[in-house]
PDB file of C-alpha atoms in Angstrom:
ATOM      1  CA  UNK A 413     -14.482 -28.595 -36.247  1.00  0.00           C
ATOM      2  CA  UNK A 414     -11.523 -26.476 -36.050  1.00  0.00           C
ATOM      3  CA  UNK A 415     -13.494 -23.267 -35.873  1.00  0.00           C
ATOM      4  CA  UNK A 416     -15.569 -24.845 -33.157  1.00  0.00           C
ATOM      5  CA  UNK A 417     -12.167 -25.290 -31.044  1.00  0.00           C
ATOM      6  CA  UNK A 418     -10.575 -22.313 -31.992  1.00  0.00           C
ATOM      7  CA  UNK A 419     -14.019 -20.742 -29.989  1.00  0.00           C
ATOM      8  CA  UNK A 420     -13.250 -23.117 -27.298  1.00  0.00           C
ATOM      9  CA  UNK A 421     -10.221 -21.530 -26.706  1.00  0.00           C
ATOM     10  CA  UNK A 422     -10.793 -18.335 -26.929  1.00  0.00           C
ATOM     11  CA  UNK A 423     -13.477 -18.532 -24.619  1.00  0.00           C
ATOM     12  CA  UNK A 424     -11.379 -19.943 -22.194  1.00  0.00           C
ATOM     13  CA  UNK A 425      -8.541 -17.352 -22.479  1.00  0.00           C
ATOM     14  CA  UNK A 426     -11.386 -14.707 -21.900  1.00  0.00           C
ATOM     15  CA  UNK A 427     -12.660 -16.835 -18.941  1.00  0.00           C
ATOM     16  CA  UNK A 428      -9.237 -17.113 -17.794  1.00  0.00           C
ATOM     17  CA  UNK A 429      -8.899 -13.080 -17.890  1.00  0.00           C
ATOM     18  CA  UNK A 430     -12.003 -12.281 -16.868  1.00  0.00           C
ATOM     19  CA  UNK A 431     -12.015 -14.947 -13.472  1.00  0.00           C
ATOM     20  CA  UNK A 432      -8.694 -13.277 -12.038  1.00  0.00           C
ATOM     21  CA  UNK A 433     -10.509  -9.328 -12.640  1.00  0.00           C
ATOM     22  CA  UNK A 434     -13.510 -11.002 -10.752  1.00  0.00           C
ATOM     23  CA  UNK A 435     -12.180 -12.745  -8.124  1.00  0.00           C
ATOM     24  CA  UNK A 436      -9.293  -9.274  -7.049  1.00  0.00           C
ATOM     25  CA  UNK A 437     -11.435  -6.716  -5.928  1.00  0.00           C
ATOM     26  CA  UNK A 438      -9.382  -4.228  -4.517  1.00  0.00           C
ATOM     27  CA  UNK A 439      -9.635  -1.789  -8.019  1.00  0.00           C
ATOM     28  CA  UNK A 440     -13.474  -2.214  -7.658  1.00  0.00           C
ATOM     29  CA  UNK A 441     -13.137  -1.105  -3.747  1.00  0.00           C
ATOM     30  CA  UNK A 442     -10.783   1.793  -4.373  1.00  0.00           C
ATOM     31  CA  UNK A 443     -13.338   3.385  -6.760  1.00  0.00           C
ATOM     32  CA  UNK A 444     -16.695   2.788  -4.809  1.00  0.00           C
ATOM     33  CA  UNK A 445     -14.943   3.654  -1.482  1.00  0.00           C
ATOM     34  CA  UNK A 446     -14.262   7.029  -2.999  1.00  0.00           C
ATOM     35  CA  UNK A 447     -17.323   7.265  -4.308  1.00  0.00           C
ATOM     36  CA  UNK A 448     -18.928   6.074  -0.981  1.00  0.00           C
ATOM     37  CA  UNK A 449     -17.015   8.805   1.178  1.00  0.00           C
ATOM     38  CA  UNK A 450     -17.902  11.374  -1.480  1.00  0.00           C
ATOM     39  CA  UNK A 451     -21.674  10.428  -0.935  1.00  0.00           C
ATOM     40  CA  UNK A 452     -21.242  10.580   2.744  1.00  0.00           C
ATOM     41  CA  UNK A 453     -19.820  13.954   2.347  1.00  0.00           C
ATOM     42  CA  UNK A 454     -22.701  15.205   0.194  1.00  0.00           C
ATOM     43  CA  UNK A 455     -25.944  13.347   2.340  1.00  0.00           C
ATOM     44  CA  UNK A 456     -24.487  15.216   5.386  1.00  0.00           C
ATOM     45  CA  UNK A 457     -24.121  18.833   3.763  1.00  0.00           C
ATOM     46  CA  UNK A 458     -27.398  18.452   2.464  1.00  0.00           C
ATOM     47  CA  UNK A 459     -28.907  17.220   6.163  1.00  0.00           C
ATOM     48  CA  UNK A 460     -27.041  20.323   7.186  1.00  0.00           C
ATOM     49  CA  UNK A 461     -29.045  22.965   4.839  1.00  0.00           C
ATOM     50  CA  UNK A 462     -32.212  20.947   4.896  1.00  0.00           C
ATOM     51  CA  UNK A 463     -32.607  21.044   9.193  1.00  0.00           C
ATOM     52  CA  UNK A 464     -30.395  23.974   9.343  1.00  0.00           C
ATOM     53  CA  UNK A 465     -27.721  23.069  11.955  1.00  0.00           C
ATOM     54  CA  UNK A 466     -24.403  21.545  12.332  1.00  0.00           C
ATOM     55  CA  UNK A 467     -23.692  18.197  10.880  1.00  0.00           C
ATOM     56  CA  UNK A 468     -20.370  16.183  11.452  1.00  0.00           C
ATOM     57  CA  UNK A 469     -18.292  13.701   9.294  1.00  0.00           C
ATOM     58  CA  UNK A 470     -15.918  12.275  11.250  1.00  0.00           C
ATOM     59  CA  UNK A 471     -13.376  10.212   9.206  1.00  0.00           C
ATOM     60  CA  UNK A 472     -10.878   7.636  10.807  1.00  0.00           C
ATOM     61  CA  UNK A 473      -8.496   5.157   9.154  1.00  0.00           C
ATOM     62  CA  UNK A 474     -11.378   2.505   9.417  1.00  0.00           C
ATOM     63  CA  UNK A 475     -13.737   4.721   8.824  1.00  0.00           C
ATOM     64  CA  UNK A 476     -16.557   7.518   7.396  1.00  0.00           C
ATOM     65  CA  UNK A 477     -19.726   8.512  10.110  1.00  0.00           C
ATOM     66  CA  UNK A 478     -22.225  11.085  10.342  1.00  0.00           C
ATOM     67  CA  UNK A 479     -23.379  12.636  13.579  1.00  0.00           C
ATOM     68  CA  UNK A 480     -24.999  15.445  14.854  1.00  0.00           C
ATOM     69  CA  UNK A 481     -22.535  16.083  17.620  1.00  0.00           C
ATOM     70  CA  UNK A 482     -18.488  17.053  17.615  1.00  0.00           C
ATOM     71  CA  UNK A 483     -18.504  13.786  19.500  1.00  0.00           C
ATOM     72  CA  UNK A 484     -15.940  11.205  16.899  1.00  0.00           C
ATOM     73  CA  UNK A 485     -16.957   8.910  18.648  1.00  0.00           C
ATOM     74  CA  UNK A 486     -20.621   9.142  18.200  1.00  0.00           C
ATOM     75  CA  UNK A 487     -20.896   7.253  21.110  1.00  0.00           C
ATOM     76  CA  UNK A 488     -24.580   8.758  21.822  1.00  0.00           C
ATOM     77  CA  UNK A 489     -27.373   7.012  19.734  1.00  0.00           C
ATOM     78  CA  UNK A 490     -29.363   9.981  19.599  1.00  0.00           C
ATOM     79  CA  UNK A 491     -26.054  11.668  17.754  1.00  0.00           C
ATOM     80  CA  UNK A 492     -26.317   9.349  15.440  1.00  0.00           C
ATOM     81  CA  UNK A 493     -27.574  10.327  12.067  1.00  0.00           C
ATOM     82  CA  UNK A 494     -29.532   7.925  10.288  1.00  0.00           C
ATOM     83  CA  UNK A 495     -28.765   6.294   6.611  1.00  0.00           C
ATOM     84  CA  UNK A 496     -31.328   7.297   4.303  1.00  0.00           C
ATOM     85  CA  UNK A 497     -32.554   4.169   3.138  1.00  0.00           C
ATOM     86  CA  UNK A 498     -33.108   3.233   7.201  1.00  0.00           C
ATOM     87  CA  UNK A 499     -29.720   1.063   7.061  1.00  0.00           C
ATOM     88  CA  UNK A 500     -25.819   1.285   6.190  1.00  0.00           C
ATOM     89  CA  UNK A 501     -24.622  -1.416   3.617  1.00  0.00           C
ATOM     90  CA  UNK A 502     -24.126  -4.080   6.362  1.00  0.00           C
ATOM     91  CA  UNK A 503     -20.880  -5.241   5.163  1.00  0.00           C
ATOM     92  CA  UNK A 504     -18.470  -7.232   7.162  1.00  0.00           C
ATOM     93  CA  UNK A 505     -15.783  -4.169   7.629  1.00  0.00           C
ATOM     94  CA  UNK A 506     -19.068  -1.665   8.165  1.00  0.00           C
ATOM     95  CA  UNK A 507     -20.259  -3.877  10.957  1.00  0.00           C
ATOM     96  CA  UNK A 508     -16.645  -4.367  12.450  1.00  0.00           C
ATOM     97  CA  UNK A 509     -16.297  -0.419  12.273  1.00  0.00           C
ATOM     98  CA  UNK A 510     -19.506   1.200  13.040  1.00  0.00           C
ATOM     99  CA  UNK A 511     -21.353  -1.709  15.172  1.00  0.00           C
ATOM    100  CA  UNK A 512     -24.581  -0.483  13.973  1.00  0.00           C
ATOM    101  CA  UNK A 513     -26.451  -0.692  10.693  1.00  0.00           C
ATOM    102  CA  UNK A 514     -29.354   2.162  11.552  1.00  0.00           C
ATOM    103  CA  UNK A 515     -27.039   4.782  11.195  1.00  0.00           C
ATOM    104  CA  UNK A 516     -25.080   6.810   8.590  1.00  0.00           C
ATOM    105  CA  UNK A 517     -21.448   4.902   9.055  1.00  0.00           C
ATOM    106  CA  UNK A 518     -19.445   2.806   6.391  1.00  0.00           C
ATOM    107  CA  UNK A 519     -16.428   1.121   7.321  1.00  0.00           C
ATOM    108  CA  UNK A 520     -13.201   1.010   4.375  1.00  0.00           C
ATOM    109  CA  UNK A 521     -12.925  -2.087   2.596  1.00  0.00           C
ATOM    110  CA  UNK A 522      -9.607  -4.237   3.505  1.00  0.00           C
ATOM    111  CA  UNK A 523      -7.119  -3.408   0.951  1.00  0.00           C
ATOM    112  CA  UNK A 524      -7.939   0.345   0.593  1.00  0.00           C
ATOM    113  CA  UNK A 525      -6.352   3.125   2.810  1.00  0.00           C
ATOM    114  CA  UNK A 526      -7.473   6.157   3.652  1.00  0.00           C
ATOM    115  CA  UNK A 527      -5.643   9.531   4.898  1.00  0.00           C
ATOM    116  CA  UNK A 528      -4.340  12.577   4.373  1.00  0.00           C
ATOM    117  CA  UNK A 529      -2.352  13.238   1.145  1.00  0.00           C
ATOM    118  CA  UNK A 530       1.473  12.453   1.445  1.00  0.00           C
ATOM    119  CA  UNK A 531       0.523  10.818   4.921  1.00  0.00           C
ATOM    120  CA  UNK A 532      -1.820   7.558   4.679  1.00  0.00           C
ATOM    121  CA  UNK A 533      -0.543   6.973   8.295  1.00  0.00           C
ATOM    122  CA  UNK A 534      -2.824   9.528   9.468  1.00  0.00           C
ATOM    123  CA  UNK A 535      -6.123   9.865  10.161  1.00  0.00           C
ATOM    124  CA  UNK A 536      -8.118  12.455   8.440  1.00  0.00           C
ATOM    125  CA  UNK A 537     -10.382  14.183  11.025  1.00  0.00           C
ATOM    126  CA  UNK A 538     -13.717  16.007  10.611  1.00  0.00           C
ATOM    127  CA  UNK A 539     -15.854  18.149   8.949  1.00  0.00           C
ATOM    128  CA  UNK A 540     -18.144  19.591  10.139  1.00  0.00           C
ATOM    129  CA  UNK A 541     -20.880  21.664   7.859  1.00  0.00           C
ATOM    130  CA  UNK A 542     -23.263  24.269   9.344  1.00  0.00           C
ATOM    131  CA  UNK A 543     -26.944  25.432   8.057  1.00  0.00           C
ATOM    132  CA  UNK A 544     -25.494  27.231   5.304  1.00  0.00           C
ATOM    133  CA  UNK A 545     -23.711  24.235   3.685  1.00  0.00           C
ATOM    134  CA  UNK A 546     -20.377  25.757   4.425  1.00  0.00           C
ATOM    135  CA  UNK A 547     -17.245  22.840   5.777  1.00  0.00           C
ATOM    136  CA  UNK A 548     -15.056  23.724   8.197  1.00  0.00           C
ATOM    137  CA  UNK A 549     -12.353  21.328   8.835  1.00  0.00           C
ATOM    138  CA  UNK A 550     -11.056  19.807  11.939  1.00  0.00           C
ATOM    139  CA  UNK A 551      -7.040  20.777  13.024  1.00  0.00           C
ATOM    140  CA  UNK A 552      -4.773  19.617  10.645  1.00  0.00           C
ATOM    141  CA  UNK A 553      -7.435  18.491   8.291  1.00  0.00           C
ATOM    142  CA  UNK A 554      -7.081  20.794   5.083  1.00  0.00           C
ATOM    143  CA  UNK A 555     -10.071  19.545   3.479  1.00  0.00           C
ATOM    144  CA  UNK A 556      -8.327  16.910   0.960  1.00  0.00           C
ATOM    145  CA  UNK A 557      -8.438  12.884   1.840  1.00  0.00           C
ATOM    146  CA  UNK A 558      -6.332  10.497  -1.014  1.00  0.00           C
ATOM    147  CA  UNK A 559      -7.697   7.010  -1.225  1.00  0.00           C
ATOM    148  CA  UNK A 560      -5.356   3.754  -2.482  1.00  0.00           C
ATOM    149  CA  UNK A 561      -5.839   0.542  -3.650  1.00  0.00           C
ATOM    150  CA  UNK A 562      -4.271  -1.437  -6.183  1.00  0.00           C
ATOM    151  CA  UNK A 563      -1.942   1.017  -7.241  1.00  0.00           C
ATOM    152  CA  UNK A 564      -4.943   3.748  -7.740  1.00  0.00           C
ATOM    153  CA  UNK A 565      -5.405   7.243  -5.654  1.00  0.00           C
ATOM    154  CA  UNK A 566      -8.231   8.931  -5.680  1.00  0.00           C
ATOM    155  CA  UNK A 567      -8.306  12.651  -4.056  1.00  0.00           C
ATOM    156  CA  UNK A 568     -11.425  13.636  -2.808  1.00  0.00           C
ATOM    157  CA  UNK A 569     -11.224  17.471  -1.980  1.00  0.00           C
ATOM    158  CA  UNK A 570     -13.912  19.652   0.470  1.00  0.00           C
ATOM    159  CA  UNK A 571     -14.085  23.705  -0.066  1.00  0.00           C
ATOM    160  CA  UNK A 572     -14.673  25.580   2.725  1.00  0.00           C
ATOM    161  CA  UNK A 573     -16.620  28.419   2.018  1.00  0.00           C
ATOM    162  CA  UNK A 574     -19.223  26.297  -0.728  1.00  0.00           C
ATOM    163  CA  UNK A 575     -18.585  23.089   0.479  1.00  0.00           C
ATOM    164  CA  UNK A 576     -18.503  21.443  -2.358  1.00  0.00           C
ATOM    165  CA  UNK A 577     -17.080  17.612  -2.525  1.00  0.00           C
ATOM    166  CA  UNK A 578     -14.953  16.815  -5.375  1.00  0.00           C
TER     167      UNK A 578
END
């Protein structure tokens, strides 16, 4: 009987731990946000080399889109790059963001920020990569972007002459 309870307990210390790391997601967003923009990054160099042309990543504070124009607002449908799976992930910040789900556009999760390093404040810019793979950055844009949440950063960094995402 006393072993029985002792279990008891222990599960519900475990419970206990394991219901507040559930329930505060803001670690879990910091990570896949980074690894979301990274992704982003990498489907549009590789749309770049694959149809051999310019491809654009424009990056705000609320968020990461692909287009085929300079345009950061991607205000043209046809501009619009498509997601590869036909649709974004439909979340409620992508939908406030990018007001489509057809096209390559994620919004950042609330409690994760987005900017240039030593300057959340402001907003990154764009990259754009030509047929050859190569980035070249937007002014001001030096091809580094530091994601935080819950006391994380992440640094996700862009080379120009490869451009290769880190």
């Amino acid at each position: 009987m006393v072993e029985l309870i002792v279990v008891i307990v222990l599960i519900g210390i475990l419970g206990t731990i394991a219901a507040g790391r559930f329930f505060e997601r803001s670690t879990f967003d910091t990570v896949a946000w980074t690894e979301q923009v990274k992704s982003t990054l990498r489907y549009a160099q590789k749309v770049a080399l694959a149809q051999n042309r310019s491809v654009y990543v424009h990056m705000s504070l609320e968020r990461v889109a692909v287009c085929l124009d300079a345009d950061a607002a991607c205000a043209s449908d046809d501009a619009r790059l498509r997601a590869p799976g036909g649709t974004n992930s439909g979340s409620t910040s992508t939908r406030a963001a990018c007001g489509s789900s057809t096209w390559m556009c994620e919004g950042r999760p609330a409690g994760v920020t987005m900017g240039l390093p030593g300057n959340a404040a402001a907003a990154p810019g764009s990259v754009r990569f030509d047929g050859l793979g190569r980035a070249s950055m937007s002014v001001g844009f030096g091809g580094r972007l530091e994601i935080k949440g819950d006391g994380i950063t992440k640094t996700i960094g862009i080379d120009a002459e490869t451009g290769y995402v880190d």
